[in-house]
mmCIF file of C-alpha atoms in Angstrom:
data_model
loop_
_atom_site.group_PDB
_atom_site.id
_atom_site.type_symbol
_atom_site.label_atom_id
_atom_site.label_comp_id
_atom_site.label_asym_id
_atom_site.label_seq_id
_atom_site.Cartn_x
_atom_site.Cartn_y
_atom_site.Cartn_z
ATOM 1 C CA MET A 1 15.851 56.800 -3.155
ATOM 2 C CA GLY A 2 13.147 55.241 -4.759
ATOM 3 C CA SER A 3 11.145 51.566 -4.447
ATOM 4 C CA PRO A 4 12.338 49.399 -2.183
ATOM 5 C CA ALA A 5 12.519 46.700 -5.666
ATOM 6 C CA ARG A 6 15.529 49.264 -6.189
ATOM 7 C CA THR A 7 16.450 50.318 -2.792
ATOM 8 C CA GLY A 8 17.153 45.883 -2.829
ATOM 9 C CA ARG A 9 19.253 45.791 -6.312
ATOM 10 C CA ALA A 10 21.403 49.240 -5.175
ATOM 11 C CA SER A 11 22.374 47.539 -1.830
ATOM 12 C CA ARG A 12 23.076 43.739 -3.336
ATOM 13 C CA ALA A 13 24.996 45.479 -6.353
ATOM 14 C CA ASP A 14 27.034 47.557 -3.502
ATOM 15 C CA ALA A 15 27.492 44.782 -1.228
ATOM 16 C CA ARG A 16 29.083 42.541 -4.384
ATOM 17 C CA ALA A 17 31.309 45.616 -5.215
ATOM 18 C CA LEU A 18 32.893 45.777 -1.441
ATOM 19 C CA VAL A 19 32.698 41.961 -1.441
ATOM 20 C CA LEU A 20 34.653 41.967 -4.770
ATOM 21 C CA ASP A 21 37.151 44.342 -3.471
ATOM 22 C CA ARG A 22 37.997 43.035 -0.448
ATOM 23 C CA LEU A 23 37.982 39.283 -2.854
ATOM 24 C CA SER A 24 40.694 40.783 -4.737
ATOM 25 C CA ASP A 25 42.690 42.499 -2.269
ATOM 26 C CA ALA A 26 43.191 39.048 -0.700
ATOM 27 C CA MET A 27 44.128 37.517 -4.233
ATOM 28 C CA GLU A 28 46.737 39.981 -4.739
ATOM 29 C CA ARG A 29 47.871 39.466 -1.475
ATOM 30 C CA LEU A 30 47.908 35.306 -1.499
ATOM 31 C CA PHE A 31 49.951 35.751 -5.036
ATOM 32 C CA ALA A 32 52.766 38.358 -3.184
ATOM 33 C CA SER A 33 53.082 35.342 -0.331
ATOM 34 C CA GLY A 34 53.896 33.006 -3.524
ATOM 35 C CA SER A 35 50.121 31.105 -4.584
ATOM 36 C CA THR A 36 50.367 30.524 -8.070
ATOM 37 C CA TYR A 37 46.749 30.461 -9.063
ATOM 38 C CA ALA A 38 46.097 26.732 -9.700
ATOM 39 C CA GLY A 39 47.351 26.225 -6.248
ATOM 40 C CA LEU A 40 44.613 29.220 -4.884
ATOM 41 C CA THR A 41 41.027 27.352 -4.034
ATOM 42 C CA VAL A 42 37.636 29.476 -3.421
ATOM 43 C CA GLU A 43 38.330 28.882 0.324
ATOM 44 C CA ALA A 44 42.001 30.167 1.116
ATOM 45 C CA ILE A 45 40.948 33.450 -0.550
ATOM 46 C CA ALA A 46 37.968 33.584 1.218
ATOM 47 C CA ALA A 47 39.538 33.071 4.518
ATOM 48 C CA GLU A 48 42.418 35.468 3.774
ATOM 49 C CA ALA A 49 39.043 38.201 2.194
ATOM 50 C CA GLY A 50 38.055 37.068 5.569
ATOM 51 C CA ILE A 51 34.240 35.879 3.731
ATOM 52 C CA SER A 52 32.388 32.818 4.525
ATOM 53 C CA LYS A 53 32.749 30.675 1.078
ATOM 54 C CA SER A 54 28.738 31.128 1.192
ATOM 55 C CA THR A 55 28.685 34.404 0.592
ATOM 56 C CA PHE A 56 31.565 34.138 -1.942
ATOM 57 C CA TYR A 57 29.502 31.762 -4.176
ATOM 58 C CA PHE A 58 26.550 33.767 -3.263
ATOM 59 C CA HIS A 59 27.823 36.538 -6.135
ATOM 60 C CA PHE A 60 30.602 34.646 -7.822
ATOM 61 C CA GLU A 61 30.186 31.686 -10.280
ATOM 62 C CA ASP A 62 33.629 30.439 -9.220
ATOM 63 C CA LYS A 63 37.421 31.274 -9.270
ATOM 64 C CA GLY A 64 37.964 31.965 -12.319
ATOM 65 C CA ALA A 65 34.444 34.293 -12.167
ATOM 66 C CA LEU A 66 36.500 36.195 -9.267
ATOM 67 C CA LEU A 67 39.419 36.292 -11.042
ATOM 68 C CA ALA A 68 38.120 37.422 -14.709
ATOM 69 C CA GLU A 69 35.862 39.905 -12.849
ATOM 70 C CA THR A 70 39.507 41.412 -10.897
ATOM 71 C CA LEU A 71 40.815 41.886 -14.009
ATOM 72 C CA ARG A 72 38.917 44.200 -15.561
ATOM 73 C CA ASN A 73 38.913 46.700 -12.830
ATOM 74 C CA VAL A 74 42.613 45.892 -12.958
ATOM 75 C CA GLN A 75 43.204 45.591 -16.859
ATOM 76 C CA ASP A 76 40.882 48.996 -16.739
ATOM 77 C CA GLU A 77 43.159 51.010 -15.004
ATOM 78 C CA PHE A 78 46.186 49.426 -17.295
ATOM 79 C CA LEU A 79 44.388 49.892 -20.208
ATOM 80 C CA ASP A 80 44.247 53.449 -19.174
ATOM 81 C CA THR A 81 47.361 54.292 -19.283
ATOM 82 C CA ALA A 82 47.710 52.247 -22.760
ATOM 83 C CA ASP A 83 44.944 54.014 -23.747
ATOM 84 C CA ARG A 84 46.705 57.208 -22.720
ATOM 85 C CA TRP A 85 49.446 56.808 -25.055
ATOM 86 C CA LEU A 86 48.024 55.589 -27.697
ATOM 87 C CA ALA A 87 45.202 58.335 -27.842
ATOM 88 C CA ALA A 88 48.341 61.316 -27.820
ATOM 89 C CA ASP A 89 48.891 62.903 -30.953
ATOM 90 C CA PHE A 90 51.426 60.891 -33.082
ATOM 91 C CA GLY A 91 53.308 64.132 -33.341
ATOM 92 C CA MET A 92 54.941 63.233 -30.046
ATOM 93 C CA SER A 93 58.270 63.843 -28.451
ATOM 94 C CA PHE A 94 60.728 60.672 -27.813
ATOM 95 C CA ASP A 95 61.030 61.651 -24.518
ATOM 96 C CA GLU A 96 56.758 61.828 -24.116
ATOM 97 C CA LEU A 97 56.443 58.884 -25.585
ATOM 98 C CA GLY A 98 58.926 57.769 -23.060
ATOM 99 C CA VAL A 99 56.596 59.111 -20.290
ATOM 100 C CA ARG A 100 53.659 57.067 -21.930
ATOM 101 C CA LEU A 101 55.625 54.141 -21.930
ATOM 102 C CA GLY A 102 56.764 53.924 -18.743
ATOM 103 C CA ASN A 103 53.008 54.948 -17.455
ATOM 104 C CA VAL A 104 52.366 51.474 -18.798
ATOM 105 C CA VAL A 105 54.968 49.460 -17.637
ATOM 106 C CA ALA A 106 54.908 50.842 -13.981
ATOM 107 C CA ALA A 107 50.639 50.299 -13.803
ATOM 108 C CA TYR A 108 52.241 46.491 -15.343
ATOM 109 C CA ARG A 109 54.888 46.198 -12.708
ATOM 110 C CA ARG A 110 51.799 47.551 -9.803
ATOM 111 C CA HIS A 111 49.400 44.332 -10.631
ATOM 112 C CA ARG A 112 52.225 42.037 -12.017
ATOM 113 C CA LEU A 113 51.129 39.466 -9.542
ATOM 114 C CA LEU A 114 48.073 39.419 -10.779
ATOM 115 C CA LEU A 115 48.176 39.981 -14.280
ATOM 116 C CA ALA A 116 50.562 36.905 -14.572
ATOM 117 C CA ALA A 117 48.215 34.816 -13.086
ATOM 118 C CA VAL A 118 46.026 36.230 -15.744
ATOM 119 C CA VAL A 119 48.415 34.940 -18.096
ATOM 120 C CA ASP A 120 48.510 31.306 -15.907
ATOM 121 C CA ALA A 121 45.199 30.859 -16.199
ATOM 122 C CA SER A 122 44.537 32.087 -19.759
ATOM 123 C CA ALA A 123 45.948 28.835 -20.876
ATOM 124 C CA ARG A 124 43.369 26.696 -19.191
ATOM 125 C CA ASP A 125 40.114 28.992 -18.246
ATOM 126 C CA VAL A 126 37.921 30.130 -20.851
ATOM 127 C CA VAL A 127 36.411 32.973 -19.158
ATOM 128 C CA VAL A 128 39.341 34.428 -18.061
ATOM 129 C CA ARG A 129 40.818 33.928 -21.224
ATOM 130 C CA GLU A 130 37.826 35.846 -23.454
ATOM 131 C CA ALA A 131 38.151 38.607 -20.816
ATOM 132 C CA TYR A 132 42.001 38.606 -21.310
ATOM 133 C CA PHE A 133 41.575 38.706 -25.593
ATOM 134 C CA GLY A 134 39.333 41.174 -25.198
ATOM 135 C CA SER A 135 41.886 43.872 -23.588
ATOM 136 C CA ILE A 136 44.297 42.725 -26.058
ATOM 137 C CA HIS A 137 42.544 43.015 -29.539
ATOM 138 C CA HIS A 138 41.178 46.253 -27.928
ATOM 139 C CA PHE A 139 44.429 46.976 -27.178
ATOM 140 C CA GLU A 140 45.471 45.958 -31.026
ATOM 141 C CA HIS A 141 42.794 47.616 -32.376
ATOM 142 C CA ALA A 142 43.585 51.474 -30.555
ATOM 143 C CA ALA A 143 47.304 50.877 -31.363
ATOM 144 C CA ALA A 144 46.520 50.212 -35.007
ATOM 145 C CA THR A 145 44.409 53.851 -35.465
ATOM 146 C CA HIS A 146 47.054 55.176 -33.771
ATOM 147 C CA LEU A 147 49.122 54.001 -36.374
ATOM 148 C CA ARG A 148 46.873 55.021 -38.937
ATOM 149 C CA GLY A 149 46.681 58.865 -37.755
ATOM 150 C CA GLY A 150 50.444 58.861 -38.197
ATOM 151 C CA HIS A 151 49.893 58.110 -42.007
ATOM 152 C CA GLU A 152 46.898 61.021 -41.890
ATOM 153 C CA ALA A 153 49.702 63.253 -40.442
ATOM 154 C CA GLY A 154 51.746 62.367 -43.063
ATOM 155 C CA LEU A 155 54.203 61.435 -39.848
ATOM 156 C CA LEU A 156 54.045 57.710 -40.657
ATOM 157 C CA SER A 157 56.179 56.591 -43.015
ATOM 158 C CA ALA A 158 54.288 54.847 -45.739
ATOM 159 C CA GLU A 159 55.820 51.203 -45.627
ATOM 160 C CA VAL A 160 54.743 51.144 -42.241
ATOM 161 C CA ASP A 161 51.423 48.791 -42.154
ATOM 162 C CA PRO A 162 48.886 50.107 -39.584
ATOM 163 C CA GLU A 163 47.744 46.901 -38.697
ATOM 164 C CA ARG A 164 49.984 44.529 -38.715
ATOM 165 C CA THR A 165 52.427 46.908 -36.694
ATOM 166 C CA ALA A 166 50.211 47.067 -34.395
ATOM 167 C CA ALA A 167 49.439 43.205 -34.124
ATOM 168 C CA TRP A 168 53.469 42.347 -33.767
ATOM 169 C CA LEU A 169 54.250 45.685 -31.399
ATOM 170 C CA VAL A 170 51.073 44.644 -28.687
ATOM 171 C CA TRP A 171 52.442 41.193 -28.936
ATOM 172 C CA MET A 172 55.448 42.032 -28.527
ATOM 173 C CA LEU A 173 54.719 44.523 -25.415
ATOM 174 C CA GLU A 174 52.350 41.516 -23.865
ATOM 175 C CA ARG A 175 55.267 38.760 -23.674
ATOM 176 C CA GLY A 176 57.386 41.432 -22.457
ATOM 177 C CA LEU A 177 55.451 42.694 -19.935
ATOM 178 C CA HIS A 178 55.241 39.122 -18.341
ATOM 179 C CA GLN A 179 58.046 37.798 -19.447
ATOM 180 C CA LEU A 180 60.831 40.918 -18.633
ATOM 181 C CA VAL A 181 59.259 43.284 -16.621
ATOM 182 C CA ARG A 182 57.024 40.936 -14.229
ATOM 183 C CA PRO A 183 60.722 39.197 -13.169
ATOM 184 C CA ALA A 184 62.870 42.130 -13.757
ATOM 185 C CA PRO A 185 64.554 43.191 -10.639
ATOM 186 C CA ALA A 186 62.895 47.168 -9.603
ATOM 187 C CA GLU A 187 66.810 48.612 -10.975
ATOM 188 C CA ASP A 188 66.644 46.903 -13.750
ATOM 189 C CA VAL A 189 63.429 47.501 -15.059
ATOM 190 C CA GLU A 190 63.968 51.640 -16.055
ATOM 191 C CA VAL A 191 66.781 49.699 -18.967
ATOM 192 C CA VAL A 192 63.816 46.734 -19.868
ATOM 193 C CA ALA A 193 61.343 50.283 -20.257
ATOM 194 C CA ASP A 194 64.142 52.542 -22.037
ATOM 195 C CA THR A 195 65.127 49.996 -24.523
ATOM 196 C CA LEU A 196 61.714 49.321 -25.312
ATOM 197 C CA THR A 197 61.028 53.073 -25.731
ATOM 198 C CA ARG A 198 63.542 53.311 -28.332
ATOM 199 C CA LEU A 199 62.671 50.121 -30.417
ATOM 200 C CA VAL A 200 58.863 51.679 -30.847
ATOM 201 C CA TRP A 201 60.597 55.077 -31.292
ATOM 202 C CA ARG A 202 62.766 53.609 -34.019
ATOM 203 C CA ALA A 203 59.556 51.281 -35.390
ATOM 204 C CA VAL A 204 57.043 54.268 -35.906
ATOM 205 C CA TYR A 205 57.937 57.818 -34.985
ATOM 206 C CA ALA A 206 61.297 58.043 -35.925
ATOM 207 C CA ARG A 207 62.036 60.048 -39.753
ATOM 208 C CA PRO A 208 64.854 58.725 -41.353
ATOM 209 C CA ALA A 209 67.826 60.651 -40.660
ATOM 210 C CA ALA A 210 68.683 63.897 -43.015
ATOM 211 C CA GLY A 211 70.676 64.547 -45.977
ATOM 212 C CA MET B 1 68.780 11.116 -24.352
ATOM 213 C CA ALA B 2 69.254 7.459 -22.312
ATOM 214 C CA PRO B 3 72.744 6.193 -21.485
ATOM 215 C CA PRO B 4 74.530 4.177 -23.810
ATOM 216 C CA SER B 5 75.230 1.105 -20.973
ATOM 217 C CA ARG B 6 70.899 0.795 -21.179
ATOM 218 C CA VAL B 7 69.830 1.496 -24.548
ATOM 219 C CA GLY B 8 71.811 -0.771 -27.191
ATOM 220 C CA PRO B 9 71.409 0.524 -31.039
ATOM 221 C CA ARG B 10 68.230 -1.776 -31.973
ATOM 222 C CA ARG B 11 66.653 -1.162 -29.114
ATOM 223 C CA GLU B 12 67.647 3.771 -30.116
ATOM 224 C CA GLN B 13 66.496 2.259 -34.109
ATOM 225 C CA GLY B 14 63.115 1.358 -32.467
ATOM 226 C CA ARG B 15 62.817 4.450 -31.184
ATOM 227 C CA GLU B 16 63.378 6.421 -34.647
ATOM 228 C CA LYS B 17 60.349 4.007 -35.655
ATOM 229 C CA LEU B 18 57.979 4.590 -32.670
ATOM 230 C CA LEU B 19 58.783 8.442 -33.357
ATOM 231 C CA ARG B 20 58.291 8.666 -36.247
ATOM 232 C CA ALA B 21 55.122 6.468 -36.723
ATOM 233 C CA LEU B 22 53.253 8.852 -33.716
ATOM 234 C CA ALA B 23 54.804 11.977 -34.843
ATOM 235 C CA ALA B 24 52.989 10.804 -37.874
ATOM 236 C CA VAL B 25 49.730 10.356 -35.902
ATOM 237 C CA VAL B 26 49.893 13.255 -33.505
ATOM 238 C CA GLU B 27 50.232 15.447 -36.820
ATOM 239 C CA GLU B 28 47.918 14.418 -38.206
ATOM 240 C CA LEU B 29 45.357 14.385 -34.827
ATOM 241 C CA LEU B 30 46.417 18.497 -34.555
ATOM 242 C CA ASP B 31 46.081 18.959 -37.990
ATOM 243 C CA ASP B 32 42.282 18.055 -37.497
ATOM 244 C CA GLY B 33 42.233 20.531 -34.411
ATOM 245 C CA ALA B 34 42.658 18.631 -31.826
ATOM 246 C CA GLU B 35 44.462 19.910 -28.442
ATOM 247 C CA TYR B 36 47.709 18.253 -28.114
ATOM 248 C CA ALA B 37 46.881 18.088 -24.147
ATOM 249 C CA ASP B 38 43.175 16.638 -24.923
ATOM 250 C CA VAL B 39 44.638 13.713 -26.586
ATOM 251 C CA THR B 40 45.597 10.594 -24.262
ATOM 252 C CA VAL B 41 48.499 8.272 -24.714
ATOM 253 C CA LEU B 42 46.040 5.131 -25.101
ATOM 254 C CA GLU B 43 44.578 6.878 -28.148
ATOM 255 C CA LEU B 44 48.181 7.621 -29.396
ATOM 256 C CA CYS B 45 48.754 4.120 -29.246
ATOM 257 C CA ALA B 46 45.586 2.533 -30.577
ATOM 258 C CA ARG B 47 46.426 4.804 -34.019
ATOM 259 C CA ALA B 48 49.706 3.775 -33.758
ATOM 260 C CA ASP B 49 49.031 0.811 -33.770
ATOM 261 C CA VAL B 50 51.616 -0.078 -30.813
ATOM 262 C CA SER B 51 51.610 -1.411 -27.500
ATOM 263 C CA ARG B 52 51.358 1.254 -24.294
ATOM 264 C CA SER B 53 53.825 -0.812 -23.025
ATOM 265 C CA THR B 54 55.837 -0.489 -26.229
ATOM 266 C CA PHE B 55 55.084 3.394 -25.639
ATOM 267 C CA TYR B 56 56.292 3.621 -21.682
ATOM 268 C CA LEU B 57 59.312 1.761 -22.601
ATOM 269 C CA HIS B 58 60.864 4.552 -24.611
ATOM 270 C CA PHE B 59 59.231 8.006 -23.503
ATOM 271 C CA ARG B 60 58.006 8.897 -20.091
ATOM 272 C CA ASP B 61 55.425 10.229 -20.627
ATOM 273 C CA LYS B 62 52.883 12.737 -23.494
ATOM 274 C CA GLY B 63 55.469 15.597 -22.638
ATOM 275 C CA ASP B 64 58.850 13.613 -23.134
ATOM 276 C CA LEU B 65 57.364 12.364 -26.485
ATOM 277 C CA LEU B 66 56.811 16.565 -27.483
ATOM 278 C CA VAL B 67 60.318 17.294 -26.712
ATOM 279 C CA ALA B 68 61.977 13.907 -28.856
ATOM 280 C CA MET B 69 59.122 15.119 -31.500
ATOM 281 C CA THR B 70 60.216 18.501 -31.766
ATOM 282 C CA GLU B 71 63.863 18.480 -31.282
ATOM 283 C CA ASP B 72 64.691 19.587 -34.965
ATOM 284 C CA ILE B 73 62.323 21.792 -35.292
ATOM 285 C CA GLN B 74 63.183 23.947 -32.534
ATOM 286 C CA ALA B 75 66.906 23.215 -33.794
ATOM 287 C CA PHE B 76 65.887 24.414 -37.115
ATOM 288 C CA PHE B 77 65.026 27.900 -35.390
ATOM 289 C CA VAL B 78 68.228 28.134 -33.434
ATOM 290 C CA ASP B 79 69.633 27.598 -36.607
ATOM 291 C CA ILE B 80 68.046 30.411 -38.646
ATOM 292 C CA VAL B 81 68.376 32.906 -36.401
ATOM 293 C CA ARG B 82 71.737 31.829 -36.605
ATOM 294 C CA THR B 83 72.264 33.006 -39.380
ATOM 295 C CA TRP B 84 70.881 36.151 -38.183
ATOM 296 C CA TRP B 85 72.955 36.598 -35.331
ATOM 297 C CA GLU B 86 76.387 35.965 -37.293
ATOM 298 C CA ALA B 87 75.288 38.187 -39.190
ATOM 299 C CA ASP B 88 76.901 41.316 -40.317
ATOM 300 C CA THR B 89 75.457 44.619 -38.198
ATOM 301 C CA ASN B 90 75.031 46.083 -41.111
ATOM 302 C CA MET B 91 72.059 44.458 -41.816
ATOM 303 C CA SER B 92 69.827 44.955 -45.628
ATOM 304 C CA PRO B 93 65.977 45.277 -45.442
ATOM 305 C CA GLU B 94 66.331 42.355 -48.366
ATOM 306 C CA ASP B 95 68.518 40.141 -45.486
ATOM 307 C CA MET B 96 66.477 41.006 -42.460
ATOM 308 C CA GLY B 97 63.358 40.206 -44.773
ATOM 309 C CA GLU B 98 65.188 36.327 -45.877
ATOM 310 C CA THR B 99 65.537 36.271 -42.199
ATOM 311 C CA ILE B 100 62.461 36.640 -41.110
ATOM 312 C CA GLY B 101 60.730 34.352 -44.080
ATOM 313 C CA LEU B 102 62.376 31.669 -43.069
ATOM 314 C CA LEU B 103 61.262 32.009 -39.528
ATOM 315 C CA THR B 104 58.039 32.174 -40.925
ATOM 316 C CA GLY B 105 57.799 30.481 -43.070
ATOM 317 C CA ALA B 106 58.958 27.319 -40.567
ATOM 318 C CA TYR B 107 56.174 28.318 -37.936
ATOM 319 C CA VAL B 108 53.223 28.008 -40.498
ATOM 320 C CA THR B 109 55.099 24.226 -41.739
ATOM 321 C CA HIS B 110 55.265 23.456 -38.339
ATOM 322 C CA GLU B 111 52.339 25.062 -36.652
ATOM 323 C CA GLY B 112 51.142 22.390 -34.928
ATOM 324 C CA LEU B 113 53.214 21.000 -32.872
ATOM 325 C CA LEU B 114 54.984 24.037 -31.717
ATOM 326 C CA ARG B 115 51.331 25.804 -30.849
ATOM 327 C CA ALA B 116 51.774 21.853 -28.489
ATOM 328 C CA VAL B 117 54.892 22.773 -27.449
ATOM 329 C CA MET B 118 53.553 26.704 -26.416
ATOM 330 C CA ASP B 119 50.474 25.269 -24.335
ATOM 331 C CA THR B 120 51.892 22.589 -22.774
ATOM 332 C CA ALA B 121 54.975 24.111 -21.444
ATOM 333 C CA PRO B 122 53.463 26.816 -18.549
ATOM 334 C CA TYR B 123 52.889 23.101 -16.948
ATOM 335 C CA ASP B 124 54.913 20.608 -18.316
ATOM 336 C CA ASP B 125 58.540 20.752 -16.876
ATOM 337 C CA ALA B 126 60.342 19.086 -19.702
ATOM 338 C CA VAL B 127 59.026 20.729 -22.119
ATOM 339 C CA ALA B 128 59.249 23.966 -20.821
ATOM 340 C CA SER B 129 62.961 23.123 -20.029
ATOM 341 C CA ALA B 130 63.303 22.113 -23.718
ATOM 342 C CA PHE B 131 61.507 25.002 -24.931
ATOM 343 C CA GLY B 132 63.282 27.356 -22.735
ATOM 344 C CA GLY B 133 67.161 25.990 -24.346
ATOM 345 C CA MET B 134 65.719 27.705 -27.218
ATOM 346 C CA VAL B 135 64.533 30.766 -26.979
ATOM 347 C CA ALA B 136 67.845 31.535 -23.821
ATOM 348 C CA THR B 137 69.855 30.286 -27.442
ATOM 349 C CA ILE B 138 68.373 32.674 -29.465
ATOM 350 C CA ARG B 139 68.122 35.488 -27.163
ATOM 351 C CA ALA B 140 72.199 35.206 -26.022
ATOM 352 C CA GLY B 141 72.496 35.366 -29.739
ATOM 353 C CA LEU B 142 70.622 38.455 -30.431
ATOM 354 C CA GLU B 143 71.937 39.904 -27.585
ATOM 355 C CA ASP B 144 75.780 39.393 -28.431
ATOM 356 C CA HIS B 145 74.802 40.385 -32.172
ATOM 357 C CA VAL B 146 73.051 43.908 -30.886
ATOM 358 C CA ARG B 147 76.701 44.782 -28.340
ATOM 359 C CA ARG B 148 79.106 43.591 -31.805
ATOM 360 C CA GLY B 149 76.473 46.247 -33.891
ATOM 361 C CA ILE B 150 76.789 49.419 -31.460
ATOM 362 C CA ALA B 151 80.548 48.296 -31.227
ATOM 363 C CA ALA B 152 80.723 48.666 -34.993
ATOM 364 C CA GLY B 153 78.736 51.833 -34.729
ATOM 365 C CA HIS B 154 75.744 50.472 -36.598
ATOM 366 C CA LEU B 155 73.605 50.156 -34.122
ATOM 367 C CA ASP B 156 71.686 52.843 -31.983
ATOM 368 C CA PRO B 157 73.780 53.167 -28.668
ATOM 369 C CA GLY B 158 70.823 54.065 -26.376
ATOM 370 C CA LEU B 159 69.868 49.913 -26.789
ATOM 371 C CA ASP B 160 70.752 47.728 -24.082
ATOM 372 C CA PRO B 161 71.700 44.408 -26.078
ATOM 373 C CA GLY B 162 70.351 42.303 -23.098
ATOM 374 C CA ALA B 163 67.062 44.149 -22.875
ATOM 375 C CA THR B 164 66.628 44.370 -26.950
ATOM 376 C CA ALA B 165 67.198 40.256 -27.634
ATOM 377 C CA GLY B 166 64.375 40.113 -24.594
ATOM 378 C CA TRP B 167 61.988 42.218 -26.743
ATOM 379 C CA LEU B 168 63.046 40.393 -30.390
ATOM 380 C CA VAL B 169 62.712 37.074 -28.537
ATOM 381 C CA CYS B 170 58.545 38.570 -27.150
ATOM 382 C CA LEU B 171 58.375 40.173 -30.461
ATOM 383 C CA PHE B 172 58.977 36.430 -32.344
ATOM 384 C CA GLU B 173 57.745 33.903 -29.470
ATOM 385 C CA ARG B 174 54.059 35.206 -29.003
ATOM 386 C CA GLY B 175 52.875 37.485 -32.426
ATOM 387 C CA LEU B 176 54.081 34.104 -34.418
ATOM 388 C CA HIS B 177 51.569 32.017 -31.913
ATOM 389 C CA GLN B 178 49.379 34.531 -32.626
ATOM 390 C CA LEU B 179 49.282 35.696 -35.576
ATOM 391 C CA MET B 180 50.099 32.870 -37.853
ATOM 392 C CA HIS B 181 47.354 30.904 -37.054
ATOM 393 C CA ARG B 182 44.967 30.200 -39.674
ATOM 394 C CA ALA B 183 46.521 32.539 -42.026
ATOM 395 C CA ASP B 184 46.334 32.213 -45.398
ATOM 396 C CA PRO B 185 49.499 32.038 -47.261
ATOM 397 C CA ASP B 186 48.764 36.334 -48.264
ATOM 398 C CA GLU B 187 48.521 37.310 -44.597
ATOM 399 C CA VAL B 188 51.451 35.394 -44.111
ATOM 400 C CA ASP B 189 53.591 37.548 -46.496
ATOM 401 C CA ALA B 190 51.894 40.716 -44.974
ATOM 402 C CA LEU B 191 52.947 40.007 -41.884
ATOM 403 C CA THR B 192 56.577 38.782 -42.404
ATOM 404 C CA GLU B 193 57.100 42.343 -44.260
ATOM 405 C CA ALA B 194 55.118 44.153 -41.284
ATOM 406 C CA ALA B 195 57.654 42.299 -39.162
ATOM 407 C CA THR B 196 60.708 43.015 -41.384
ATOM 408 C CA THR B 197 59.634 46.597 -41.822
ATOM 409 C CA LEU B 198 59.209 46.705 -37.424
ATOM 410 C CA VAL B 199 62.474 45.530 -36.561
ATOM 411 C CA TRP B 200 64.902 46.797 -39.630
ATOM 412 C CA ARG B 201 63.558 50.082 -38.264
ATOM 413 C CA ALA B 202 63.976 49.276 -34.983
ATOM 414 C CA LEU B 203 67.920 47.981 -35.343
ATOM 415 C CA TYR B 204 68.968 49.390 -38.398
ATOM 416 C CA ALA B 205 67.272 51.881 -40.430
ATOM 417 C CA ASP B 206 69.545 55.287 -40.608
ATOM 418 C CA LEU B 207 67.153 57.532 -38.615
ATOM 419 C CA ALA B 208 67.388 60.599 -37.229
ATOM 420 C CA ALA B 209 68.490 61.348 -33.436
ATOM 421 C CA ALA B 210 66.007 60.784 -30.557
ATOM 422 C CA ALA B 211 66.368 64.237 -29.655
#
């Protein structure tokens, strides 16, 4: 295992990861029981996670730092579904697009309480906002690359501007996940996702009608 | 609006005058890069050369003032979208471009106040309710438009009218807020064109069947 110094660092990193997991789960539980991000205190999160406040502050500067880091983990999962859509071949079928966008919507639904808290917090907390906007820009960039791939393959209509169309679509998706998917009753999520698929399909993937 | 029994014509006139004076001060501050959240009533009153008691005679707080200052602008946005939702559902790309050009143009003209509304809405009930009312009106109008379009055979019957209207509102609500900020006139034109192509294809274009 190497020198004692290295072991020390590794075990501190392990301990931190463990604490982060417990705190993240505690935060999601608190959101699920109706807490808002603004109303959460470090004390309440630590108590829910069963750790002391001093342990919290040993690892994290404040509530915003915890949220930013939790968010990175959740967003990795969420962005992974988005990446799988945008890294796919542009020549995908309507049904394939439906599955991929369905996965994006489902990943958002799974973590909607946390992700909604992030949207709220990003209005005021700089650390959270930067992490959040960073992921949006990553998403915008991936979408633009995907659309340019469509042009190169001769599958995307020349009139579609890849960068700006990607930007509009990503912000539509960002807002729609928050405003439409998050509050929707479970039985309505599919309609919202299906309509999204059809709008995106028509906007970029569909070919002109023959004749 | 306050009940007429309490507010005589003179006081109403006084309010109008005060509103204009304060609006000029606010727009100037926002143009200089100030955030509405950071501006105090004290500062507004000093710059407009009115007393705080006069301010509070007419406005409950800064949020109330913001609602009053943006009433006309929000009504103007509804009117622009109304020409869209009341239009024939067999819309040409040119007509679509004209409507979206009016929207982006109006947004750019009133950006400071509209940003203030969107930034303030998450934590000011009066602002949120005024903004939410505008969004709900637009959404209902577009939903009706999509429903008529499907009935007339112009729009894809796979689109759910309510969900389609919801996604369109999200596209503009968030897209205008995020993309128009600091965009130069050429960029505004390019974004307008990209949104026009996107929405026209998504709703009206004659495209090959999805399957």
